[in-house]
Amino acid sequence: MDLGRSTRSQVLRALRVAFPYTVPILAGFEFLGITYGIYMHTEGFSFVYPMLMALVIFGGSLEFVVVDMLLSPFAPVSALLVALAVQARHLFYGLAMLDRYKGTGWMKPYLIFGMCDETFSIVYSTEVPEGVDRRWFMFWITLLNQFYWVSGATIGGLAGSLITFDTEGISFVMTALFVVIFVDQLLKEKVHWSAVIGGAASVACLALFGADGFTIPAMVCMVAALTLSRPRLEPQLLVDEDPDKVEVTPQ
Amino acid sequence: MTVTQQVITIAVCALGTMATRFVPFLVFGERPVPRYVTYLGKALPSATFAMLVVYCLRNVTFLSGTHGAPELIACAVTAVLHVWKRNMFLSIVGGAACYMLLIRLVF
């Protein structure tokens, strides 16, 4: 694919179409980002820290944990293990996006770099309208979301102590976003087995392993359960698809 | 910690994050993807979205305090609004507004 052929108007059209999808994330990330910046500010860090960490790590929950690490004795190996554990769920996003990120040319490394929970959820679940360049749509979603997070973290780090209005609970927009995407997925699919497995494994592992360590056991349970149910589920997933996308490969 | 040690800590965390995002593409990017992996790529998102909802609620204390009532009510309101109107923005704003009201006025 030749990205050089995208005209200026195609690029701008993709931006206009992409922006409304990011508005809930604008609200959520500005708030969480500012909170994070304020947190680092109160722990005595310059605004450069939240700004650069938002830019290079770009993973909200881990960044809060890193503040603790920076205040503790130097332990790079354990830092790496914590980072891998907190972020392990991204492995699943990559598996789901293998096909869609094909042919995205120079954008691909950035699309993968910027694939946070929110960006993955929108890019995966949105049907891009007819006539809109899908690659630019994905690019703008990724870039806008990262811009919201980095600007929020920077504002919080700079002006942290000045912000005093009552915003408690506004971060619930992130939870609501995932509820909406989950409901959309349920409405779209014919079989809900995977959703049931995901919900049950997550709740059970949360109860067993606690808030800080439940995602990896839950992911292992999900892969195991989906592998065991593959003979029954795989044909149904193919039926679920757009009819002209189905490849009939008798094997 | 010295500044160098801080830079290394931040770099290591960035590296860990990037590893989890890039590994599937580095492993399967240029080769034909095995059918099992394609299957997982199709089957996992529903389970993953369920996990993300639980992940957002992971620090809610269900056994004491408000027993997670404001969170669960606001999630239900979000879901009902969405099934009813199918408007992403409305559902999210409605759910978050409901949560902010509940924690101020009721719980």
CSV table of C-alpha atoms in Angstrom, one decimal:
chain,number,residue,atom,x,y,z
A,1,MET,CA,0.0,0.0,0.0
A,2,ASP,CA,1.2,3.4,-0.9
A,3,LEU,CA,0.7,5.8,2.0
A,4,GLY,CA,2.1,8.6,-0.2
A,5,ARG,CA,-1.2,8.6,-2.1
A,6,SER,CA,-3.3,9.7,0.8
A,7,THR,CA,-4.3,13.2,0.0
A,8,ARG,CA,-4.5,16.0,2.5
A,9,SER,CA,-8.3,15.9,2.4
A,10,GLN,CA,-8.3,12.2,3.1
A,11,VAL,CA,-6.0,12.7,6.1
A,12,LEU,CA,-8.2,15.5,7.5
A,13,ARG,CA,-11.4,13.6,6.9
A,14,ALA,CA,-10.0,10.7,8.9
A,15,LEU,CA,-9.2,13.1,11.7
A,16,ARG,CA,-12.7,14.6,11.7
A,17,VAL,CA,-14.3,11.2,11.8
A,18,ALA,CA,-11.8,9.9,14.5
A,19,PHE,CA,-12.1,12.8,16.9
A,20,PRO,CA,-15.6,12.2,18.2
A,21,TYR,CA,-14.6,8.6,19.2
A,22,THR,CA,-11.9,10.0,21.4
A,23,VAL,CA,-13.9,12.6,23.3
A,24,PRO,CA,-14.7,10.3,26.3
A,25,ILE,CA,-11.0,9.5,26.4
A,26,LEU,CA,-10.2,13.2,26.3
A,27,ALA,CA,-12.2,13.6,29.5
A,28,GLY,CA,-10.8,10.5,31.1
A,29,PHE,CA,-7.2,11.0,30.2
A,30,GLU,CA,-7.1,14.7,31.0
A,31,PHE,CA,-8.5,13.9,34.4
A,32,LEU,CA,-6.3,10.9,35.1
A,33,GLY,CA,-3.3,12.5,33.5
A,34,ILE,CA,-3.7,15.6,35.7
A,35,THR,CA,-4.2,13.4,38.8
A,36,TYR,CA,-1.0,11.5,37.9
A,37,GLY,CA,0.9,14.8,37.3
A,38,ILE,CA,-0.3,16.1,40.7
A,39,TYR,CA,0.7,12.9,42.4
A,40,MET,CA,4.3,13.2,41.0
A,41,HIS,CA,4.3,16.9,41.9
A,42,THR,CA,3.4,16.2,45.5
A,43,GLU,CA,6.1,13.5,45.7
A,44,GLY,CA,8.6,16.2,44.7
A,45,PHE,CA,9.2,15.4,41.0
A,46,SER,CA,9.6,18.1,38.3
A,47,PHE,CA,6.9,18.2,35.6
A,48,VAL,CA,9.5,16.7,33.3
A,49,TYR,CA,9.1,13.3,34.9
A,50,PRO,CA,5.3,12.8,34.4
A,51,MET,CA,5.6,14.4,30.9
A,52,LEU,CA,8.4,12.1,29.7
A,53,MET,CA,7.0,9.0,31.4
A,54,ALA,CA,3.6,9.6,29.8
A,55,LEU,CA,5.5,9.9,26.5
A,56,VAL,CA,7.8,6.9,26.6
A,57,ILE,CA,5.9,4.4,28.8
A,58,PHE,CA,2.3,5.5,27.9
A,59,GLY,CA,0.6,3.0,30.2
A,60,GLY,CA,-1.4,4.7,32.9
A,61,SER,CA,-1.6,2.1,35.7
A,62,LEU,CA,2.1,1.2,35.4
A,63,GLU,CA,3.1,4.9,35.5
A,64,PHE,CA,1.5,5.3,38.9
A,65,VAL,CA,3.5,2.2,40.1
A,66,VAL,CA,6.8,3.6,38.7
A,67,VAL,CA,6.4,6.6,41.0
A,68,ASP,CA,6.8,4.2,43.9
A,69,MET,CA,9.8,2.5,42.2
A,70,LEU,CA,11.5,5.9,41.8
A,71,LEU,CA,11.1,6.5,45.5
A,72,SER,CA,12.5,3.1,46.5
A,73,PRO,CA,16.0,1.6,46.2
A,74,PHE,CA,17.3,1.0,42.6
A,75,ALA,CA,16.0,-2.4,41.4
A,76,PRO,CA,15.9,-2.6,37.6
A,77,VAL,CA,15.3,-6.3,37.3
A,78,SER,CA,12.3,-6.3,39.6
A,79,ALA,CA,11.1,-3.1,37.8
A,80,LEU,CA,11.1,-5.0,34.5
A,81,LEU,CA,9.2,-7.9,36.0
A,82,VAL,CA,6.6,-5.6,37.5
A,83,ALA,CA,6.2,-3.8,34.1
A,84,LEU,CA,5.7,-7.1,32.3
A,85,ALA,CA,3.2,-8.3,34.8
A,86,VAL,CA,1.2,-5.1,34.8
A,87,GLN,CA,1.2,-4.8,31.0
A,88,ALA,CA,0.8,-8.5,30.1
A,89,ARG,CA,-2.8,-7.9,28.8
A,90,HIS,CA,-1.4,-6.0,25.8
A,91,LEU,CA,-0.2,-9.4,24.4
A,92,PHE,CA,-3.8,-10.1,23.6
A,93,TYR,CA,-4.3,-6.8,21.9
A,94,GLY,CA,-1.5,-7.6,19.6
A,95,LEU,CA,-2.9,-11.0,18.7
A,96,ALA,CA,-6.3,-9.4,17.9
A,97,MET,CA,-4.7,-6.6,15.8
A,98,LEU,CA,-2.2,-8.7,13.7
A,99,ASP,CA,-4.4,-8.5,10.6
A,100,ARG,CA,-5.7,-5.0,11.0
A,101,TYR,CA,-2.3,-3.4,11.4
A,102,LYS,CA,-1.0,-5.1,8.2
A,103,GLY,CA,-0.2,-2.8,5.4
A,104,THR,CA,0.0,0.3,7.6
A,105,GLY,CA,3.5,1.1,6.4
A,106,TRP,CA,5.5,3.7,8.4
A,107,MET,CA,2.6,4.1,10.8
A,108,LYS,CA,2.8,0.5,12.1
A,109,PRO,CA,5.5,1.0,14.7
A,110,TYR,CA,3.7,3.9,16.2
A,111,LEU,CA,0.3,2.2,16.1
A,112,ILE,CA,1.8,-0.7,18.1
A,113,PHE,CA,3.7,1.6,20.4
A,114,GLY,CA,0.6,3.6,21.3
A,115,MET,CA,-1.8,0.7,21.7
A,116,CYS,CA,-3.0,1.4,25.2
A,117,ASP,CA,-6.3,-0.2,26.5
A,118,GLU,CA,-8.5,2.6,25.3
A,119,THR,CA,-6.9,2.9,21.8
A,120,PHE,CA,-7.1,-0.9,21.3
A,121,SER,CA,-10.7,-0.9,22.4
A,122,ILE,CA,-11.8,1.8,20.0
A,123,VAL,CA,-9.7,0.7,17.0
A,124,TYR,CA,-10.8,-2.9,17.4
A,125,SER,CA,-14.5,-2.3,17.9
A,126,THR,CA,-15.2,0.6,15.5
A,127,GLU,CA,-16.5,0.1,12.0
A,128,VAL,CA,-14.7,2.8,10.1
A,129,PRO,CA,-17.3,4.5,7.9
A,130,GLU,CA,-17.3,4.1,4.1
A,131,GLY,CA,-14.8,6.3,2.3
A,132,VAL,CA,-12.6,7.0,5.3
A,133,ASP,CA,-9.0,5.9,5.2
A,134,ARG,CA,-8.8,3.2,7.8
A,135,ARG,CA,-5.1,3.6,8.4
A,136,TRP,CA,-5.3,7.3,9.1
A,137,PHE,CA,-8.3,6.8,11.3
A,138,MET,CA,-6.3,4.3,13.4
A,139,PHE,CA,-3.4,6.7,13.4
A,140,TRP,CA,-5.4,9.7,14.6
A,141,ILE,CA,-7.1,7.7,17.4
A,142,THR,CA,-3.7,6.5,18.6
A,143,LEU,CA,-2.1,10.0,18.4
A,144,LEU,CA,-5.0,11.9,19.9
A,145,ASN,CA,-5.3,9.5,22.9
A,146,GLN,CA,-1.6,9.8,23.6
A,147,PHE,CA,-1.7,13.6,23.2
A,148,TYR,CA,-4.5,13.7,25.8
A,149,TRP,CA,-2.5,11.6,28.3
A,150,VAL,CA,0.8,13.5,27.8
A,151,SER,CA,-0.8,16.9,28.0
A,152,GLY,CA,-2.8,15.9,31.2
A,153,ALA,CA,0.3,14.6,32.9
A,154,THR,CA,2.2,17.7,32.0
A,155,ILE,CA,-0.5,20.1,33.2
A,156,GLY,CA,-0.8,18.1,36.4
A,157,GLY,CA,2.9,18.3,37.0
A,158,LEU,CA,3.1,22.0,36.3
A,159,ALA,CA,0.0,23.4,37.9
A,160,GLY,CA,-0.9,20.5,40.2
A,161,SER,CA,-1.3,22.4,43.4
A,162,LEU,CA,-3.5,25.1,41.8
A,163,ILE,CA,-6.3,22.7,40.7
A,164,THR,CA,-8.8,22.3,43.5
A,165,PHE,CA,-12.3,21.9,42.0
A,166,ASP,CA,-14.2,18.8,42.9
A,167,THR,CA,-13.7,16.2,40.3
A,168,GLU,CA,-13.9,13.1,42.4
A,169,GLY,CA,-15.3,10.2,40.4
A,170,ILE,CA,-14.8,11.6,37.0
A,171,SER,CA,-12.3,8.8,36.2
A,172,PHE,CA,-15.4,6.6,36.1
A,173,VAL,CA,-15.6,7.6,32.4
A,174,MET,CA,-12.9,5.0,31.7
A,175,THR,CA,-14.9,2.2,33.4
A,176,ALA,CA,-18.0,3.4,31.5
A,177,LEU,CA,-16.0,3.3,28.2
A,178,PHE,CA,-15.1,-0.3,28.7
A,179,VAL,CA,-18.6,-1.2,29.8
A,180,VAL,CA,-19.9,0.3,26.6
A,181,ILE,CA,-17.4,-1.5,24.4
A,182,PHE,CA,-18.1,-4.8,26.2
A,183,VAL,CA,-21.9,-4.3,25.7
A,184,ASP,CA,-21.3,-3.4,22.0
A,185,GLN,CA,-19.3,-6.6,21.6
A,186,LEU,CA,-22.1,-8.6,23.3
A,187,LEU,CA,-24.7,-7.1,20.9
A,188,LYS,CA,-22.5,-7.8,17.9
A,189,GLU,CA,-21.6,-11.4,18.5
A,190,LYS,CA,-23.9,-14.5,18.3
A,191,VAL,CA,-22.1,-16.7,20.9
A,192,HIS,CA,-21.1,-15.2,24.2
A,193,TRP,CA,-18.8,-18.0,25.4
A,194,SER,CA,-15.6,-16.0,25.3
A,195,ALA,CA,-17.2,-13.1,27.2
A,196,VAL,CA,-18.5,-15.5,29.8
A,197,ILE,CA,-15.0,-17.1,30.1
A,198,GLY,CA,-13.4,-13.7,30.4
A,199,GLY,CA,-15.8,-12.4,33.0
A,200,ALA,CA,-15.7,-15.6,35.1
A,201,ALA,CA,-11.9,-16.0,34.9
A,202,SER,CA,-11.3,-12.3,35.9
A,203,VAL,CA,-13.7,-12.3,38.8
A,204,ALA,CA,-12.4,-15.6,40.1
A,205,CYS,CA,-8.8,-14.6,39.8
A,206,LEU,CA,-9.5,-11.2,41.3
A,207,ALA,CA,-11.0,-12.9,44.4
A,208,LEU,CA,-8.1,-15.4,44.6
A,209,PHE,CA,-5.1,-13.3,43.7
A,210,GLY,CA,-6.1,-9.7,44.6
A,211,ALA,CA,-6.1,-6.5,42.6
A,212,ASP,CA,-2.4,-6.4,41.9
A,213,GLY,CA,-1.8,-9.8,40.6
A,214,PHE,CA,-5.0,-11.1,39.0
A,215,THR,CA,-4.5,-10.3,35.3
A,216,ILE,CA,-1.8,-12.9,34.4
A,217,PRO,CA,-3.7,-15.9,36.1
A,218,ALA,CA,-6.9,-14.7,34.4
A,219,MET,CA,-5.2,-14.5,31.0
A,220,VAL,CA,-3.8,-18.0,31.5
A,221,CYS,CA,-7.3,-19.3,32.4
A,222,MET,CA,-8.8,-17.6,29.4
A,223,VAL,CA,-6.3,-19.0,26.9
A,224,ALA,CA,-6.7,-22.5,28.5
A,225,ALA,CA,-10.5,-22.4,28.4
A,226,LEU,CA,-10.6,-21.0,24.8
A,227,THR,CA,-8.1,-23.6,23.7
A,228,LEU,CA,-10.2,-26.4,25.2
A,229,SER,CA,-13.4,-25.0,23.6
A,230,ARG,CA,-11.8,-24.4,20.2
A,231,PRO,CA,-13.4,-27.3,18.4
A,232,ARG,CA,-16.8,-26.0,19.2
A,233,LEU,CA,-16.2,-22.2,19.2
A,234,GLU,CA,-14.0,-21.8,16.1
A,235,PRO,CA,-16.7,-22.7,13.5
A,236,GLN,CA,-19.1,-20.4,15.2
A,237,LEU,CA,-16.7,-17.5,15.2
A,238,LEU,CA,-16.3,-17.9,11.4
A,239,VAL,CA,-20.1,-17.8,11.0
A,240,ASP,CA,-20.1,-14.7,13.1
A,241,GLU,CA,-18.0,-12.9,10.5
A,242,ASP,CA,-18.9,-10.8,7.6
A,243,PRO,CA,-20.0,-13.4,4.9
A,244,ASP,CA,-17.6,-12.1,2.2
A,245,LYS,CA,-14.7,-12.2,4.6
A,246,VAL,CA,-15.1,-15.9,5.4
A,247,GLU,CA,-12.4,-18.0,3.9
A,248,VAL,CA,-13.5,-21.6,3.4
A,249,THR,CA,-10.4,-23.6,3.9
A,250,PRO,CA,-11.3,-27.3,4.3
A,251,GLN,CA,-8.5,-28.7,6.4
B,1,MET,CA,18.3,7.1,43.5
B,2,THR,CA,20.6,9.0,41.2
B,3,VAL,CA,19.2,10.6,38.0
B,4,THR,CA,21.0,7.8,36.0
B,5,GLN,CA,19.2,5.2,38.1
B,6,GLN,CA,15.9,6.9,37.6
B,7,VAL,CA,16.4,7.1,33.8
B,8,ILE,CA,17.3,3.3,33.8
B,9,THR,CA,14.2,2.5,35.9
B,10,ILE,CA,11.9,4.5,33.6
B,11,ALA,CA,13.6,3.0,30.5
B,12,VAL,CA,13.2,-0.5,31.8
B,13,CYS,CA,9.5,0.1,32.4
B,14,ALA,CA,9.1,1.5,28.9
B,15,LEU,CA,10.9,-1.5,27.5
B,16,GLY,CA,8.6,-3.9,29.4
B,17,THR,CA,5.5,-2.2,28.1
B,18,MET,CA,6.8,-2.2,24.6
B,19,ALA,CA,7.7,-5.8,24.8
B,20,THR,CA,4.1,-6.7,25.6
B,21,ARG,CA,2.8,-4.6,22.7
B,22,PHE,CA,5.3,-5.6,20.1
B,23,VAL,CA,5.9,-9.3,20.7
B,24,PRO,CA,2.9,-10.6,18.8
B,25,PHE,CA,3.9,-8.6,15.8
B,26,LEU,CA,7.5,-9.5,16.0
B,27,VAL,CA,6.7,-13.2,16.2
B,28,PHE,CA,3.9,-13.4,13.6
B,29,GLY,CA,4.4,-10.2,11.6
B,30,GLU,CA,6.0,-11.4,8.4
B,31,ARG,CA,4.9,-15.1,8.4
B,32,PRO,CA,1.6,-16.7,7.8
B,33,VAL,CA,-0.2,-16.7,11.2
B,34,PRO,CA,-1.0,-20.2,12.5
B,35,ARG,CA,-4.7,-21.0,12.6
B,36,TYR,CA,-4.6,-21.5,16.3
B,37,VAL,CA,-3.3,-17.9,16.8
B,38,THR,CA,-5.8,-16.5,14.3
B,39,TYR,CA,-8.5,-18.3,16.4
B,40,LEU,CA,-7.2,-16.8,19.6
B,41,GLY,CA,-7.1,-13.3,18.0
B,42,LYS,CA,-10.8,-13.7,17.1
B,43,ALA,CA,-11.9,-15.4,20.4
B,44,LEU,CA,-9.9,-13.3,22.9
B,45,PRO,CA,-11.3,-9.8,22.5
B,46,SER,CA,-14.7,-10.6,24.1
B,47,ALA,CA,-13.0,-12.2,27.0
B,48,THR,CA,-10.5,-9.3,27.2
B,49,PHE,CA,-13.2,-6.6,27.2
B,50,ALA,CA,-14.8,-8.4,30.2
B,51,MET,CA,-11.4,-8.5,31.9
B,52,LEU,CA,-10.9,-4.7,31.3
B,53,VAL,CA,-14.2,-4.0,33.0
B,54,VAL,CA,-13.1,-6.1,36.0
B,55,TYR,CA,-9.7,-4.4,35.8
B,56,CYS,CA,-11.3,-1.0,36.2
B,57,LEU,CA,-13.2,-2.2,39.2
B,58,ARG,CA,-10.3,-4.1,40.8
B,59,ASN,CA,-9.7,-1.7,43.7
B,60,VAL,CA,-13.4,-1.5,44.7
B,61,THR,CA,-14.0,-3.0,48.1
B,62,PHE,CA,-16.9,-5.4,47.7
B,63,LEU,CA,-16.9,-6.8,51.2
B,64,SER,CA,-17.0,-3.6,53.2
B,65,GLY,CA,-17.9,0.1,52.9
B,66,THR,CA,-20.5,0.6,50.2
B,67,HIS,CA,-19.9,-3.0,48.8
B,68,GLY,CA,-19.3,-1.5,45.4
B,69,ALA,CA,-22.9,-0.4,45.1
B,70,PRO,CA,-22.2,3.0,43.4
B,71,GLU,CA,-19.8,1.3,40.9
B,72,LEU,CA,-22.2,-1.6,40.1
B,73,ILE,CA,-25.3,0.7,39.8
B,74,ALA,CA,-23.4,3.1,37.5
B,75,CYS,CA,-22.1,0.2,35.4
B,76,ALA,CA,-25.7,-1.1,35.0
B,77,VAL,CA,-27.0,2.4,34.1
B,78,THR,CA,-24.2,2.7,31.5
B,79,ALA,CA,-25.1,-0.7,30.0
B,80,VAL,CA,-28.9,-0.1,30.0
B,81,LEU,CA,-28.4,3.4,28.4
B,82,HIS,CA,-26.3,1.8,25.8
B,83,VAL,CA,-28.6,-1.0,24.9
B,84,TRP,CA,-31.5,1.5,24.8
B,85,LYS,CA,-29.9,4.4,22.8
B,86,ARG,CA,-26.8,2.9,21.2
B,87,ASN,CA,-25.0,6.2,21.6
B,88,MET,CA,-21.5,5.7,23.0
B,89,PHE,CA,-21.1,9.3,24.2
B,90,LEU,CA,-24.5,9.4,25.9
B,91,SER,CA,-23.9,6.1,27.7
B,92,ILE,CA,-20.5,7.1,29.0
B,93,VAL,CA,-21.5,10.6,30.1
B,94,GLY,CA,-24.7,9.2,31.6
B,95,GLY,CA,-22.9,6.5,33.5
B,96,ALA,CA,-20.1,8.8,34.8
B,97,ALA,CA,-22.7,11.4,35.9
B,98,CYS,CA,-24.7,8.8,37.7
B,99,TYR,CA,-21.5,7.6,39.5
B,100,MET,CA,-20.5,11.1,40.5
B,101,LEU,CA,-24.0,11.9,41.8
B,102,LEU,CA,-24.2,8.5,43.7
B,103,ILE,CA,-20.9,9.1,45.6
B,104,ARG,CA,-22.0,12.6,46.6
B,105,LEU,CA,-25.6,12.3,47.4
B,106,VAL,CA,-26.3,8.7,48.3
B,107,PHE,CA,-23.2,6.9,49.5
